[in-house]
XYZ file of C-alpha atoms in Angstrom:
201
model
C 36.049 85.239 -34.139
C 37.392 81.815 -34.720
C 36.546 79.396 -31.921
C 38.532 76.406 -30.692
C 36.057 73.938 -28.790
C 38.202 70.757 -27.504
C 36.109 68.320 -25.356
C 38.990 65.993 -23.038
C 36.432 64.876 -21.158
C 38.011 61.120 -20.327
C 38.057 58.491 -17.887
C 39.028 54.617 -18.187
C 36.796 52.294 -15.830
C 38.370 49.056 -14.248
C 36.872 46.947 -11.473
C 39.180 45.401 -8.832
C 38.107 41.337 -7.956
C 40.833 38.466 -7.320
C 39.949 36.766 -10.584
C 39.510 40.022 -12.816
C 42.358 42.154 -11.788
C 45.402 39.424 -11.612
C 48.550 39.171 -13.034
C 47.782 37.803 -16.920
C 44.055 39.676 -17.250
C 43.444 41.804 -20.382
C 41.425 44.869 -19.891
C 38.892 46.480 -22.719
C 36.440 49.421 -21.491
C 34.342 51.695 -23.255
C 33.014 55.000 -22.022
C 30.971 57.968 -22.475
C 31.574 61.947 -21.175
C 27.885 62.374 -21.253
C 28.229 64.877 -23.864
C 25.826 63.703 -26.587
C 25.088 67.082 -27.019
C 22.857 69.014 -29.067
C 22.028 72.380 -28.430
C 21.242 75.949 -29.549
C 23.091 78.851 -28.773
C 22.244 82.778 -28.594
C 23.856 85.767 -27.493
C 21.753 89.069 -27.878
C 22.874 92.666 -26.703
C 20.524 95.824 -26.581
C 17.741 93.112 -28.650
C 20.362 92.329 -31.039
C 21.413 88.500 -31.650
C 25.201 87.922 -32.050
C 26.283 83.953 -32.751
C 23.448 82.246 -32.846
C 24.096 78.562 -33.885
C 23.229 75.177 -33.179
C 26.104 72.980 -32.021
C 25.904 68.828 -32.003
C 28.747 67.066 -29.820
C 29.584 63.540 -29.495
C 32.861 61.707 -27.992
C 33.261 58.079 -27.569
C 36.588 56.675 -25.086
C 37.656 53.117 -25.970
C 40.660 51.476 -24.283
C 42.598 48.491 -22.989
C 45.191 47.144 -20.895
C 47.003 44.321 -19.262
C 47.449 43.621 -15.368
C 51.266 43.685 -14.984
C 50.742 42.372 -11.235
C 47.621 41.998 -9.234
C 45.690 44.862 -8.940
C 48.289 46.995 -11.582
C 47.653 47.691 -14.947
C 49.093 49.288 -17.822
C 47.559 49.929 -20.780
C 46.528 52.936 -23.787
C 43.332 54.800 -23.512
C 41.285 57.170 -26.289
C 39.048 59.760 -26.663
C 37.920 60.551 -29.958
C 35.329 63.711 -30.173
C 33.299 65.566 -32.696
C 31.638 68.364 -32.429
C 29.902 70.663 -34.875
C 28.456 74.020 -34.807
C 26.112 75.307 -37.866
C 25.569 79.393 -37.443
C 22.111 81.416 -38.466
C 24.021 83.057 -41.524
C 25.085 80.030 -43.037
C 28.632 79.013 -41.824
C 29.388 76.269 -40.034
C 32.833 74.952 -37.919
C 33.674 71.454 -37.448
C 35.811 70.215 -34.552
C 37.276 66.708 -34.520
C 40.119 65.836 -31.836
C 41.907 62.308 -30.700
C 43.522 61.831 -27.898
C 45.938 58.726 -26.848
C 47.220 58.542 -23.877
C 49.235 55.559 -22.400
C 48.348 55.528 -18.439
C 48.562 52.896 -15.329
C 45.887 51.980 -12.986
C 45.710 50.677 -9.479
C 42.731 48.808 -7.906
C 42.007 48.763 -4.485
C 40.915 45.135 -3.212
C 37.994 45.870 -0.927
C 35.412 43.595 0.045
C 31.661 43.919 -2.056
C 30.584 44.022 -5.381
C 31.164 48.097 -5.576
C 34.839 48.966 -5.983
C 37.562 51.709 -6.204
C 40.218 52.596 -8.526
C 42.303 55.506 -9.673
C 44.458 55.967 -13.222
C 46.682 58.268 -14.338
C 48.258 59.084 -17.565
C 50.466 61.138 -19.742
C 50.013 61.596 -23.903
C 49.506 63.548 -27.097
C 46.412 65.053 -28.212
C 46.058 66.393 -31.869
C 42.492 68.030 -33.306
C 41.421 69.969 -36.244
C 39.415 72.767 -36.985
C 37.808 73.557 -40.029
C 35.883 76.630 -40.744
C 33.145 76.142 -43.955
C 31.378 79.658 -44.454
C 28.359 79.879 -46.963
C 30.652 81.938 -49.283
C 34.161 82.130 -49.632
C 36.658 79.255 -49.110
C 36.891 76.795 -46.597
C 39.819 76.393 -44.120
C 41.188 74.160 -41.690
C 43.958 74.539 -38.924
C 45.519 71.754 -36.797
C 46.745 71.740 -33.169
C 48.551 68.638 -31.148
C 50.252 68.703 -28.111
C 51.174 67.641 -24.618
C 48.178 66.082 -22.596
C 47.766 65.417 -18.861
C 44.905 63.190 -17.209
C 44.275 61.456 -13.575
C 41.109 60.453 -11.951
C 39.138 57.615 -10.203
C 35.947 56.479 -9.591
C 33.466 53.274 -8.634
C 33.146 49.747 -10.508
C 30.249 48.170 -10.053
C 30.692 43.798 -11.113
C 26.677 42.865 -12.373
C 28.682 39.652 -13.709
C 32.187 37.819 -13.083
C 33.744 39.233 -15.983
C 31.260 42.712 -16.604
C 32.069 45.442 -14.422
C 29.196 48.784 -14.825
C 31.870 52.078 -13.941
C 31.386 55.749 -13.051
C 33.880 58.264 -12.219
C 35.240 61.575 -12.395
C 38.373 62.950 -14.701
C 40.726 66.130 -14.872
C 42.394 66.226 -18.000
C 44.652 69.345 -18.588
C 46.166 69.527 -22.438
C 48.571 72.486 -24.682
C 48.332 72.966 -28.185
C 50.073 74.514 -30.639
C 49.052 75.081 -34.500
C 51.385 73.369 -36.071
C 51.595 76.135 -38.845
C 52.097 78.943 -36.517
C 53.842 78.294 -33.275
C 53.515 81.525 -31.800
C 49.347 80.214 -31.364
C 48.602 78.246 -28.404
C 45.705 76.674 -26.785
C 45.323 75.786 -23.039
C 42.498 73.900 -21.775
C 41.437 72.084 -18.231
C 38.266 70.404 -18.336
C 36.907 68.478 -15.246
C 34.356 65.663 -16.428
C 32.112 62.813 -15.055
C 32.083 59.364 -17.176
C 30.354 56.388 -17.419
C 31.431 53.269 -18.789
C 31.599 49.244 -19.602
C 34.605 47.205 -19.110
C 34.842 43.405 -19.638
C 37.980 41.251 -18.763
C 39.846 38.360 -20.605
C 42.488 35.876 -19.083
């Protein structure tokens, strides 16, 4: 059976400060869903083994923005994942998915180097799937669709303009193959992130 592995694990990190979060202040972050993953996998039944396959997983979140008024932002944040799963027989399946989503952010101006912050956004999501068995022919089908995400989380300043982040993210997404509308694909996944973010007036 064909399997559709999307990982929307995503988060964007900001840090709230009088000089880093004013009106004029560009935004760049980079983050991680701690899923640099590699694994193997196993199901057995009554001794025997059914899908047995090692799966690698990797996902990487860039994004920016630009503080609209003090402690608001607007900006466009990514997630671009990989994932790839290599069976005992042979086969292998290889997920890739982006993910853009324009969101805003608000940054709550309390006291200490530690601070809070939430973001939510709305956007499009579009991965493929492609499906390489040891014999036979290869093929590939491709989803997009509608994409939801809102979370929050700590920023930690170790420098003026160098803020150290860690939160958690829901991110809720529908797909449809675009070859066959009557197939859809619904997925909520619930992640922790962490993250660098540096700021430029």
């Amino acid at each position: 059976m064909k399997k559709n592995i999307l990982t929307l694990i995503f988060s964007v990190f900001v840090f709230v400060a009088s000089a880093q979060t004013e009106k004029g202040t560009f935004l760049l972050s980079g983050s991680t869903g701690l899923n640099f993953l590699a694994m193997n996998y196993k199901v057995q039944y009554d001794g025997e083994t059914y899908d047995d396959y090692d799966l690698s997983s990797f996902s990487v979140m860039p994004s920016f923005g630009y503080f609209i008024q003090d402690n608001i932002a607007i900006g466009l944040s990514s997630t671009m994942s990989f994932e790839t799963m290599k069976y005992e027989d042979g086969d292998k399946e290889i997920m890739n998915s982006v993910m853009m989503i324009p969101s805003a952010f608000i940054f709550f101006p309390v006291e200490g180097d530690i601070k809070p912050f939430a973001q939510a956004g709305v956007g499009y999501s579009s991965m493929t799937n492609k499906w390489e068995p040891k014999t036979g022919s290869n093929y590939e089908d491709s989803y997009g669709g509608l994409t939801i995400n809102f979370g929050g989380g700590l920023a930690y300043f170790v420098k003026e303009n160098i803020s150290f982040n860690l939160g958690l993210s829901y991110t809720k997404a529908t797909f449809k193959n675009k070859d066959d509308d009557s197939e859809k694909i619904k997925q909520g996944n619930f992640g922790a992130n962490i993250g660098i973010a540096i700021y430029l007036k």
